[in-house]
Amino acid sequence: MAQHAPPARGARLGRAAGANGSVSEGNTVNGVVLLLPGGSRWSPGPVRPLARALVRAGGADGLVTHTVLHARGACREDDARWAADEVVRRYGDVPVCLAGYDAGGRAALRAAGHEAVNSVLALAPSLGEAVCADSPEPVKQLSGRQVLIVHGTNDAHSDPEASFRLAAQAKKANRSTCRFEVHSDGHRLREHQAEVVALSVDFVLGSMFTGRFSRPVTDALAAPPPLGLRMPLASGFGRSLRG
C-alpha cells in the first residue's frame, strides 16, 4: 500500500500504548484502536479513561491504542482515514477500531469505510443538523462493521436524537449496529463514566478479538429498531460482565 503523508492540517499519532506495556520488536500487535478526541483539549470526555481501560483489558492480547492528535483540536474524517493508513503501514494487516468522541465520533462514523476498519465506537457524536430527512449522514460505509453509538439523554451540545436517526438509517444497511442511551447524563458522559467505559471496552474486545459480547450488547445488536437503538445503559454495568 502506498504511504500517505499526514494531512495538511497536521494530524499525527500519539505514542502507542498496549501490547504488554510496549510496542517493540518481539511484541505482537493484533489490533489497534484509534482514539479520535473531540474539539477541545480541555474537555476530552471519556477518551483518556477509555484509553487506559483498553490497555489494561486488551494489552495482553496484543491490543494497541493510539490517540490521533491534531493541532487544532478536533479530528476530522480525513484525519481518521490517514491514521488508519498509518496503522497499516506500521503494523500490517490488523483490525482497526475507530473510537471517537464529540466531533471525533462523527469522524469515526464517516471514515468507517477504510478497508482496515472492522468496528466503530461513537461516543456522544456531534452531528449537528446534518442528520435529517433532507440531508442524512452517509451510512453505506458502515456496512460490514460492528457499530456502537453511546449518547447521554441530557446532552445539550450534541443532539441525542440526531444520533438515533443516524443509527436507524445505519441499521437498515448494517444489522450489526446498536445504540445505548445514558439516561440523565450530559455531553461529557461524566455521571456514568465508569459504565460508559466498561460498555466501550466490552464492545471493542468483542469486535476485535473474541466475537463475544456482554448480554446487553448482544441483545442490543439482535433487537429490531427502535429497541436496539434506545437500549438503556444500566447503572453498575461492568461489575459482572459476561457473568
PDB file of C-alpha atoms in Angstrom:
ATOM      1  CA  MET A   1       0.000   0.000   0.000  1.00  0.00           C
ATOM      2  CA  ALA A   2       1.257   3.465  -0.835  1.00  0.00           C
ATOM      3  CA  GLN A   3       2.336   5.577   2.094  1.00  0.00           C
ATOM      4  CA  HIS A   4       0.277   8.680   2.778  1.00  0.00           C
ATOM      5  CA  ALA A   5       1.659  11.948   4.095  1.00  0.00           C
ATOM      6  CA  PRO A   6      -0.104  13.429   7.124  1.00  0.00           C
ATOM      7  CA  PRO A   7      -2.997  15.773   6.292  1.00  0.00           C
ATOM      8  CA  ALA A   8      -2.013  19.385   5.769  1.00  0.00           C
ATOM      9  CA  ARG A   9      -3.769  20.412   8.960  1.00  0.00           C
ATOM     10  CA  GLY A  10      -1.206  18.496  10.974  1.00  0.00           C
ATOM     11  CA  ALA A  11      -2.658  15.230  12.289  1.00  0.00           C
ATOM     12  CA  ARG A  12      -0.275  12.772  13.938  1.00  0.00           C
ATOM     13  CA  LEU A  13      -0.450   9.618  16.012  1.00  0.00           C
ATOM     14  CA  GLY A  14       0.255   9.805  19.707  1.00  0.00           C
ATOM     15  CA  ARG A  15       2.545   7.316  21.384  1.00  0.00           C
ATOM     16  CA  ALA A  16       1.459   3.693  21.222  1.00  0.00           C
ATOM     17  CA  ALA A  17       0.164   2.083  24.401  1.00  0.00           C
ATOM     18  CA  GLY A  18      -0.618  -1.558  24.983  1.00  0.00           C
ATOM     19  CA  ALA A  19       0.746  -4.866  23.677  1.00  0.00           C
ATOM     20  CA  ASN A  20       2.029  -5.940  27.096  1.00  0.00           C
ATOM     21  CA  GLY A  21       3.161  -2.460  28.036  1.00  0.00           C
ATOM     22  CA  SER A  22       5.229  -1.505  24.998  1.00  0.00           C
ATOM     23  CA  VAL A  23       5.318  -1.813  21.249  1.00  0.00           C
ATOM     24  CA  SER A  24       8.677  -3.053  20.111  1.00  0.00           C
ATOM     25  CA  GLU A  25      10.286  -5.928  18.298  1.00  0.00           C
ATOM     26  CA  GLY A  26       9.035  -9.183  19.766  1.00  0.00           C
ATOM     27  CA  ASN A  27       5.643  -7.862  20.840  1.00  0.00           C
ATOM     28  CA  THR A  28       2.831  -8.929  18.537  1.00  0.00           C
ATOM     29  CA  VAL A  29       0.194  -6.343  17.681  1.00  0.00           C
ATOM     30  CA  ASN A  30      -3.130  -7.996  16.938  1.00  0.00           C
ATOM     31  CA  GLY A  31      -5.401  -4.970  16.809  1.00  0.00           C
ATOM     32  CA  VAL A  32      -5.316  -1.179  17.038  1.00  0.00           C
ATOM     33  CA  VAL A  33      -7.802   1.294  18.477  1.00  0.00           C
ATOM     34  CA  LEU A  34      -7.556   4.810  17.098  1.00  0.00           C
ATOM     35  CA  LEU A  35      -8.931   7.292  19.625  1.00  0.00           C
ATOM     36  CA  LEU A  36     -10.379  10.399  17.997  1.00  0.00           C
ATOM     37  CA  PRO A  37     -10.894  13.239  20.512  1.00  0.00           C
ATOM     38  CA  GLY A  38     -13.460  15.993  20.305  1.00  0.00           C
ATOM     39  CA  GLY A  39     -12.937  19.658  19.627  1.00  0.00           C
ATOM     40  CA  SER A  40     -11.462  20.787  22.957  1.00  0.00           C
ATOM     41  CA  ARG A  41      -8.298  19.544  24.628  1.00  0.00           C
ATOM     42  CA  TRP A  42      -9.802  20.755  27.925  1.00  0.00           C
ATOM     43  CA  SER A  43     -12.906  18.581  27.512  1.00  0.00           C
ATOM     44  CA  PRO A  44     -11.673  15.177  26.334  1.00  0.00           C
ATOM     45  CA  GLY A  45     -14.779  13.433  27.648  1.00  0.00           C
ATOM     46  CA  PRO A  46     -14.228   9.718  28.282  1.00  0.00           C
ATOM     47  CA  VAL A  47     -11.325   9.331  25.818  1.00  0.00           C
ATOM     48  CA  ARG A  48      -8.493   9.234  28.372  1.00  0.00           C
ATOM     49  CA  PRO A  49     -10.093   6.766  30.822  1.00  0.00           C
ATOM     50  CA  LEU A  50     -11.170   4.648  27.860  1.00  0.00           C
ATOM     51  CA  ALA A  51      -7.592   4.523  26.564  1.00  0.00           C
ATOM     52  CA  ARG A  52      -6.320   3.357  29.958  1.00  0.00           C
ATOM     53  CA  ALA A  53      -9.059   0.753  30.312  1.00  0.00           C
ATOM     54  CA  LEU A  54      -8.446  -0.652  26.835  1.00  0.00           C
ATOM     55  CA  VAL A  55      -4.736  -1.096  27.545  1.00  0.00           C
ATOM     56  CA  ARG A  56      -5.469  -2.865  30.830  1.00  0.00           C
ATOM     57  CA  ALA A  57      -8.079  -5.160  29.321  1.00  0.00           C
ATOM     58  CA  GLY A  58      -6.555  -5.875  25.912  1.00  0.00           C
ATOM     59  CA  GLY A  59      -2.819  -5.283  26.125  1.00  0.00           C
ATOM     60  CA  ALA A  60      -2.054  -8.913  26.888  1.00  0.00           C
ATOM     61  CA  ASP A  61      -3.945  -9.916  23.736  1.00  0.00           C
ATOM     62  CA  GLY A  62      -1.900  -7.582  21.557  1.00  0.00           C
ATOM     63  CA  LEU A  63      -4.197  -4.565  21.587  1.00  0.00           C
ATOM     64  CA  VAL A  64      -2.553  -1.201  20.937  1.00  0.00           C
ATOM     65  CA  THR A  65      -4.104   2.248  21.233  1.00  0.00           C
ATOM     66  CA  HIS A  66      -3.084   5.495  19.569  1.00  0.00           C
ATOM     67  CA  THR A  67      -4.711   8.867  20.106  1.00  0.00           C
ATOM     68  CA  VAL A  68      -4.966  10.826  16.885  1.00  0.00           C
ATOM     69  CA  LEU A  69      -3.586  14.252  17.773  1.00  0.00           C
ATOM     70  CA  HIS A  70      -4.355  17.440  15.957  1.00  0.00           C
ATOM     71  CA  ALA A  71      -3.004  20.953  16.304  1.00  0.00           C
ATOM     72  CA  ARG A  72      -6.487  22.449  16.030  1.00  0.00           C
ATOM     73  CA  GLY A  73      -8.208  20.026  18.373  1.00  0.00           C
ATOM     74  CA  ALA A  74     -10.995  18.032  16.740  1.00  0.00           C
ATOM     75  CA  CYS A  75     -10.231  15.107  14.447  1.00  0.00           C
ATOM     76  CA  ARG A  76     -11.949  15.048  11.084  1.00  0.00           C
ATOM     77  CA  GLU A  77     -12.801  12.351   8.604  1.00  0.00           C
ATOM     78  CA  ASP A  78      -9.607  12.656   6.553  1.00  0.00           C
ATOM     79  CA  ASP A  79      -7.513  12.617   9.742  1.00  0.00           C
ATOM     80  CA  ALA A  80      -9.125   9.311  10.721  1.00  0.00           C
ATOM     81  CA  ARG A  81      -8.505   7.843   7.272  1.00  0.00           C
ATOM     82  CA  TRP A  82      -4.874   8.930   7.320  1.00  0.00           C
ATOM     83  CA  ALA A  83      -4.457   7.416  10.792  1.00  0.00           C
ATOM     84  CA  ALA A  84      -5.872   4.091   9.574  1.00  0.00           C
ATOM     85  CA  ASP A  85      -3.429   4.180   6.650  1.00  0.00           C
ATOM     86  CA  GLU A  86      -0.629   4.815   9.129  1.00  0.00           C
ATOM     87  CA  VAL A  87      -1.684   1.827  11.240  1.00  0.00           C
ATOM     88  CA  VAL A  88      -1.496  -0.427   8.180  1.00  0.00           C
ATOM     89  CA  ARG A  89       1.936   0.988   7.333  1.00  0.00           C
ATOM     90  CA  ARG A  90       3.256   0.381  10.847  1.00  0.00           C
ATOM     91  CA  TYR A  91       1.568  -2.856  11.849  1.00  0.00           C
ATOM     92  CA  GLY A  92       0.375  -4.558   8.696  1.00  0.00           C
ATOM     93  CA  ASP A  93      -2.969  -6.278   8.267  1.00  0.00           C
ATOM     94  CA  VAL A  94      -4.551  -5.866  11.706  1.00  0.00           C
ATOM     95  CA  PRO A  95      -8.138  -4.907  12.570  1.00  0.00           C
ATOM     96  CA  VAL A  96      -8.732  -1.265  13.444  1.00  0.00           C
ATOM     97  CA  CYS A  97     -11.405   0.225  15.668  1.00  0.00           C
ATOM     98  CA  LEU A  98     -12.204   3.913  15.244  1.00  0.00           C
ATOM     99  CA  ALA A  99     -13.302   5.220  18.646  1.00  0.00           C
ATOM    100  CA  GLY A 100     -14.351   8.860  18.642  1.00  0.00           C
ATOM    101  CA  TYR A 101     -15.927  11.372  20.986  1.00  0.00           C
ATOM    102  CA  ASP A 102     -17.867  14.518  20.005  1.00  0.00           C
ATOM    103  CA  ALA A 103     -16.548  15.658  16.587  1.00  0.00           C
ATOM    104  CA  GLY A 104     -14.253  12.630  16.696  1.00  0.00           C
ATOM    105  CA  GLY A 105     -17.340  10.438  16.877  1.00  0.00           C
ATOM    106  CA  ARG A 106     -18.613  11.829  13.617  1.00  0.00           C
ATOM    107  CA  ALA A 107     -15.159  11.381  12.072  1.00  0.00           C
ATOM    108  CA  ALA A 108     -15.142   7.736  13.188  1.00  0.00           C
ATOM    109  CA  LEU A 109     -18.549   7.089  11.637  1.00  0.00           C
ATOM    110  CA  ARG A 110     -17.623   8.822   8.399  1.00  0.00           C
ATOM    111  CA  ALA A 111     -14.228   7.117   7.964  1.00  0.00           C
ATOM    112  CA  ALA A 112     -15.549   3.623   8.680  1.00  0.00           C
ATOM    113  CA  GLY A 113     -15.265   2.604   5.041  1.00  0.00           C
ATOM    114  CA  HIS A 114     -11.477   2.292   5.292  1.00  0.00           C
ATOM    115  CA  GLU A 115     -10.554  -1.301   4.451  1.00  0.00           C
ATOM    116  CA  ALA A 116      -8.736  -1.871   7.758  1.00  0.00           C
ATOM    117  CA  VAL A 117     -11.661  -0.784   9.955  1.00  0.00           C
ATOM    118  CA  ASN A 118     -13.720  -3.565  11.498  1.00  0.00           C
ATOM    119  CA  SER A 119     -15.567  -1.610  14.196  1.00  0.00           C
ATOM    120  CA  VAL A 120     -16.695   1.886  15.135  1.00  0.00           C
ATOM    121  CA  LEU A 121     -17.406   3.356  18.555  1.00  0.00           C
ATOM    122  CA  ALA A 122     -19.031   6.807  18.585  1.00  0.00           C
ATOM    123  CA  LEU A 123     -19.436   8.485  21.979  1.00  0.00           C
ATOM    124  CA  ALA A 124     -21.779  11.499  22.021  1.00  0.00           C
ATOM    125  CA  PRO A 125     -21.097  12.084  18.312  1.00  0.00           C
ATOM    126  CA  SER A 126     -21.514  15.702  17.279  1.00  0.00           C
ATOM    127  CA  LEU A 127     -23.698  15.531  14.184  1.00  0.00           C
ATOM    128  CA  GLY A 128     -25.365  18.939  14.304  1.00  0.00           C
ATOM    129  CA  GLU A 129     -28.190  19.447  11.861  1.00  0.00           C
ATOM    130  CA  ALA A 130     -26.714  17.027   9.328  1.00  0.00           C
ATOM    131  CA  VAL A 131     -28.981  14.108  10.185  1.00  0.00           C
ATOM    132  CA  CYS A 132     -32.400  14.989   8.808  1.00  0.00           C
ATOM    133  CA  ALA A 133     -34.728  13.743   6.131  1.00  0.00           C
ATOM    134  CA  ASP A 134     -33.369  16.167   3.519  1.00  0.00           C
ATOM    135  CA  SER A 135     -29.644  15.771   4.280  1.00  0.00           C
ATOM    136  CA  PRO A 136     -28.873  12.482   6.034  1.00  0.00           C
ATOM    137  CA  GLU A 137     -25.432  11.381   7.112  1.00  0.00           C
ATOM    138  CA  PRO A 138     -23.958   8.668   4.870  1.00  0.00           C
ATOM    139  CA  VAL A 139     -24.228   5.137   6.262  1.00  0.00           C
ATOM    140  CA  LYS A 140     -23.114   2.818   3.451  1.00  0.00           C
ATOM    141  CA  GLN A 141     -19.535   2.964   4.758  1.00  0.00           C
ATOM    142  CA  LEU A 142     -20.726   1.246   7.964  1.00  0.00           C
ATOM    143  CA  SER A 143     -21.699  -1.965   6.159  1.00  0.00           C
ATOM    144  CA  GLY A 144     -19.737  -4.958   7.406  1.00  0.00           C
ATOM    145  CA  ARG A 145     -18.581  -3.151  10.557  1.00  0.00           C
ATOM    146  CA  GLN A 146     -19.613  -3.549  14.171  1.00  0.00           C
ATOM    147  CA  VAL A 147     -21.077  -0.224  15.258  1.00  0.00           C
ATOM    148  CA  LEU A 148     -21.851   1.115  18.733  1.00  0.00           C
ATOM    149  CA  ILE A 149     -23.171   4.609  19.447  1.00  0.00           C
ATOM    150  CA  VAL A 150     -23.454   5.876  23.039  1.00  0.00           C
ATOM    151  CA  HIS A 151     -25.267   9.102  23.888  1.00  0.00           C
ATOM    152  CA  GLY A 152     -26.416  10.878  27.025  1.00  0.00           C
ATOM    153  CA  THR A 153     -30.098  11.795  27.034  1.00  0.00           C
ATOM    154  CA  ASN A 154     -29.377  15.214  28.562  1.00  0.00           C
ATOM    155  CA  ASP A 155     -26.709  16.177  26.030  1.00  0.00           C
ATOM    156  CA  ALA A 156     -27.216  19.885  25.354  1.00  0.00           C
ATOM    157  CA  HIS A 157     -24.235  20.137  22.993  1.00  0.00           C
ATOM    158  CA  SER A 158     -24.856  17.265  20.594  1.00  0.00           C
ATOM    159  CA  ASP A 159     -28.476  16.277  19.939  1.00  0.00           C
ATOM    160  CA  PRO A 160     -29.013  12.651  21.013  1.00  0.00           C
ATOM    161  CA  GLU A 161     -31.957  12.380  18.616  1.00  0.00           C
ATOM    162  CA  ALA A 162     -29.578  13.077  15.735  1.00  0.00           C
ATOM    163  CA  SER A 163     -27.502  10.034  16.662  1.00  0.00           C
ATOM    164  CA  PHE A 164     -30.694   7.986  16.991  1.00  0.00           C
ATOM    165  CA  ARG A 165     -31.757   8.965  13.473  1.00  0.00           C
ATOM    166  CA  LEU A 166     -28.322   8.080  12.146  1.00  0.00           C
ATOM    167  CA  ALA A 167     -28.422   4.729  13.954  1.00  0.00           C
ATOM    168  CA  ALA A 168     -31.844   3.999  12.471  1.00  0.00           C
ATOM    169  CA  GLN A 169     -30.512   4.715   8.986  1.00  0.00           C
ATOM    170  CA  ALA A 170     -27.394   2.626   9.627  1.00  0.00           C
ATOM    171  CA  LYS A 171     -29.404  -0.323  10.954  1.00  0.00           C
ATOM    172  CA  LYS A 172     -31.101  -0.660   7.555  1.00  0.00           C
ATOM    173  CA  ALA A 173     -27.719  -1.098   5.863  1.00  0.00           C
ATOM    174  CA  ASN A 174     -25.964  -2.930   8.677  1.00  0.00           C
ATOM    175  CA  ARG A 175     -27.654  -5.165  11.242  1.00  0.00           C
ATOM    176  CA  SER A 176     -24.523  -5.053  13.420  1.00  0.00           C
ATOM    177  CA  THR A 177     -25.455  -1.601  14.689  1.00  0.00           C
ATOM    178  CA  CYS A 178     -26.602  -0.728  18.191  1.00  0.00           C
ATOM    179  CA  ARG A 179     -27.006   2.378  20.306  1.00  0.00           C
ATOM    180  CA  PHE A 180     -27.127   2.873  24.077  1.00  0.00           C
ATOM    181  CA  GLU A 181     -28.716   5.789  25.898  1.00  0.00           C
ATOM    182  CA  VAL A 182     -27.185   7.041  29.134  1.00  0.00           C
ATOM    183  CA  HIS A 183     -30.142   8.457  30.995  1.00  0.00           C
ATOM    184  CA  SER A 184     -29.655  11.812  32.745  1.00  0.00           C
ATOM    185  CA  ASP A 185     -26.052  12.163  31.505  1.00  0.00           C
ATOM    186  CA  GLY A 186     -24.721  15.101  29.516  1.00  0.00           C
ATOM    187  CA  HIS A 187     -22.290  15.553  26.670  1.00  0.00           C
ATOM    188  CA  ARG A 188     -19.144  14.659  28.603  1.00  0.00           C
ATOM    189  CA  LEU A 189     -20.704  11.434  29.943  1.00  0.00           C
ATOM    190  CA  ARG A 190     -19.233  12.133  33.369  1.00  0.00           C
ATOM    191  CA  GLU A 191     -22.079  10.958  35.597  1.00  0.00           C
ATOM    192  CA  HIS A 192     -21.831   7.372  34.370  1.00  0.00           C
ATOM    193  CA  GLN A 193     -18.282   7.367  33.031  1.00  0.00           C
ATOM    194  CA  ALA A 194     -17.387   4.004  34.564  1.00  0.00           C
ATOM    195  CA  GLU A 195     -20.351   2.326  32.865  1.00  0.00           C
ATOM    196  CA  VAL A 196     -19.648   4.025  29.525  1.00  0.00           C
ATOM    197  CA  VAL A 197     -16.020   2.924  29.622  1.00  0.00           C
ATOM    198  CA  ALA A 198     -16.938  -0.656  30.600  1.00  0.00           C
ATOM    199  CA  LEU A 199     -19.502  -0.849  27.788  1.00  0.00           C
ATOM    200  CA  SER A 200     -16.976   0.505  25.295  1.00  0.00           C
ATOM    201  CA  VAL A 201     -14.243  -1.943  26.340  1.00  0.00           C
ATOM    202  CA  ASP A 202     -16.656  -4.872  26.129  1.00  0.00           C
ATOM    203  CA  PHE A 203     -17.681  -3.827  22.623  1.00  0.00           C
ATOM    204  CA  VAL A 204     -14.143  -3.223  21.368  1.00  0.00           C
ATOM    205  CA  LEU A 205     -12.718  -6.511  22.657  1.00  0.00           C
ATOM    206  CA  GLY A 206     -15.706  -8.455  21.358  1.00  0.00           C
ATOM    207  CA  SER A 207     -15.478  -6.831  17.940  1.00  0.00           C
ATOM    208  CA  MET A 208     -11.729  -7.194  17.523  1.00  0.00           C
ATOM    209  CA  PHE A 209     -10.846 -10.432  19.290  1.00  0.00           C
ATOM    210  CA  THR A 210     -13.443 -12.704  20.862  1.00  0.00           C
ATOM    211  CA  GLY A 211     -16.597 -12.262  18.818  1.00  0.00           C
ATOM    212  CA  ARG A 212     -18.492 -12.349  22.127  1.00  0.00           C
ATOM    213  CA  PHE A 213     -20.231  -9.518  23.926  1.00  0.00           C
ATOM    214  CA  SER A 214     -21.940  -8.985  27.248  1.00  0.00           C
ATOM    215  CA  ARG A 215     -25.643  -9.828  27.297  1.00  0.00           C
ATOM    216  CA  PRO A 216     -26.831  -6.198  26.963  1.00  0.00           C
ATOM    217  CA  VAL A 217     -24.707  -5.621  23.845  1.00  0.00           C
ATOM    218  CA  THR A 218     -25.779  -8.957  22.350  1.00  0.00           C
ATOM    219  CA  ASP A 219     -29.417  -8.074  22.975  1.00  0.00           C
ATOM    220  CA  ALA A 220     -28.998  -4.584  21.535  1.00  0.00           C
ATOM    221  CA  LEU A 221     -27.402  -5.919  18.348  1.00  0.00           C
ATOM    222  CA  ALA A 222     -30.156  -8.505  17.921  1.00  0.00           C
ATOM    223  CA  ALA A 223     -33.137  -6.301  18.745  1.00  0.00           C
ATOM    224  CA  PRO A 224     -35.081  -4.639  15.931  1.00  0.00           C
ATOM    225  CA  PRO A 225     -35.403  -0.858  15.830  1.00  0.00           C
ATOM    226  CA  PRO A 226     -36.097   1.088  17.891  1.00  0.00           C
ATOM    227  CA  LEU A 227     -35.367  -1.258  20.828  1.00  0.00           C
ATOM    228  CA  GLY A 228     -31.737  -1.938  19.969  1.00  0.00           C
ATOM    229  CA  LEU A 229     -31.131   1.729  19.276  1.00  0.00           C
ATOM    230  CA  ARG A 230     -32.551   3.049  22.555  1.00  0.00           C
ATOM    231  CA  MET A 231     -31.001   0.470  24.866  1.00  0.00           C
ATOM    232  CA  PRO A 232     -30.616   1.952  28.359  1.00  0.00           C
ATOM    233  CA  LEU A 233     -27.158   1.686  29.885  1.00  0.00           C
ATOM    234  CA  ALA A 234     -27.763   0.170  33.297  1.00  0.00           C
ATOM    235  CA  SER A 235     -26.239   1.689  36.386  1.00  0.00           C
ATOM    236  CA  GLY A 236     -23.359  -0.501  37.525  1.00  0.00           C
ATOM    237  CA  PHE A 237     -22.730  -2.008  34.092  1.00  0.00           C
ATOM    238  CA  GLY A 238     -19.308  -3.621  34.017  1.00  0.00           C
ATOM    239  CA  ARG A 239     -19.208  -5.036  37.518  1.00  0.00           C
ATOM    240  CA  SER A 240     -20.065  -8.537  36.342  1.00  0.00           C
ATOM    241  CA  LEU A 241     -19.533  -8.615  32.590  1.00  0.00           C
ATOM    242  CA  ARG A 242     -20.458 -11.890  30.951  1.00  0.00           C
ATOM    243  CA  GLY A 243     -21.479 -13.074  34.343  1.00  0.00           C
TER     244      GLY A 243
END
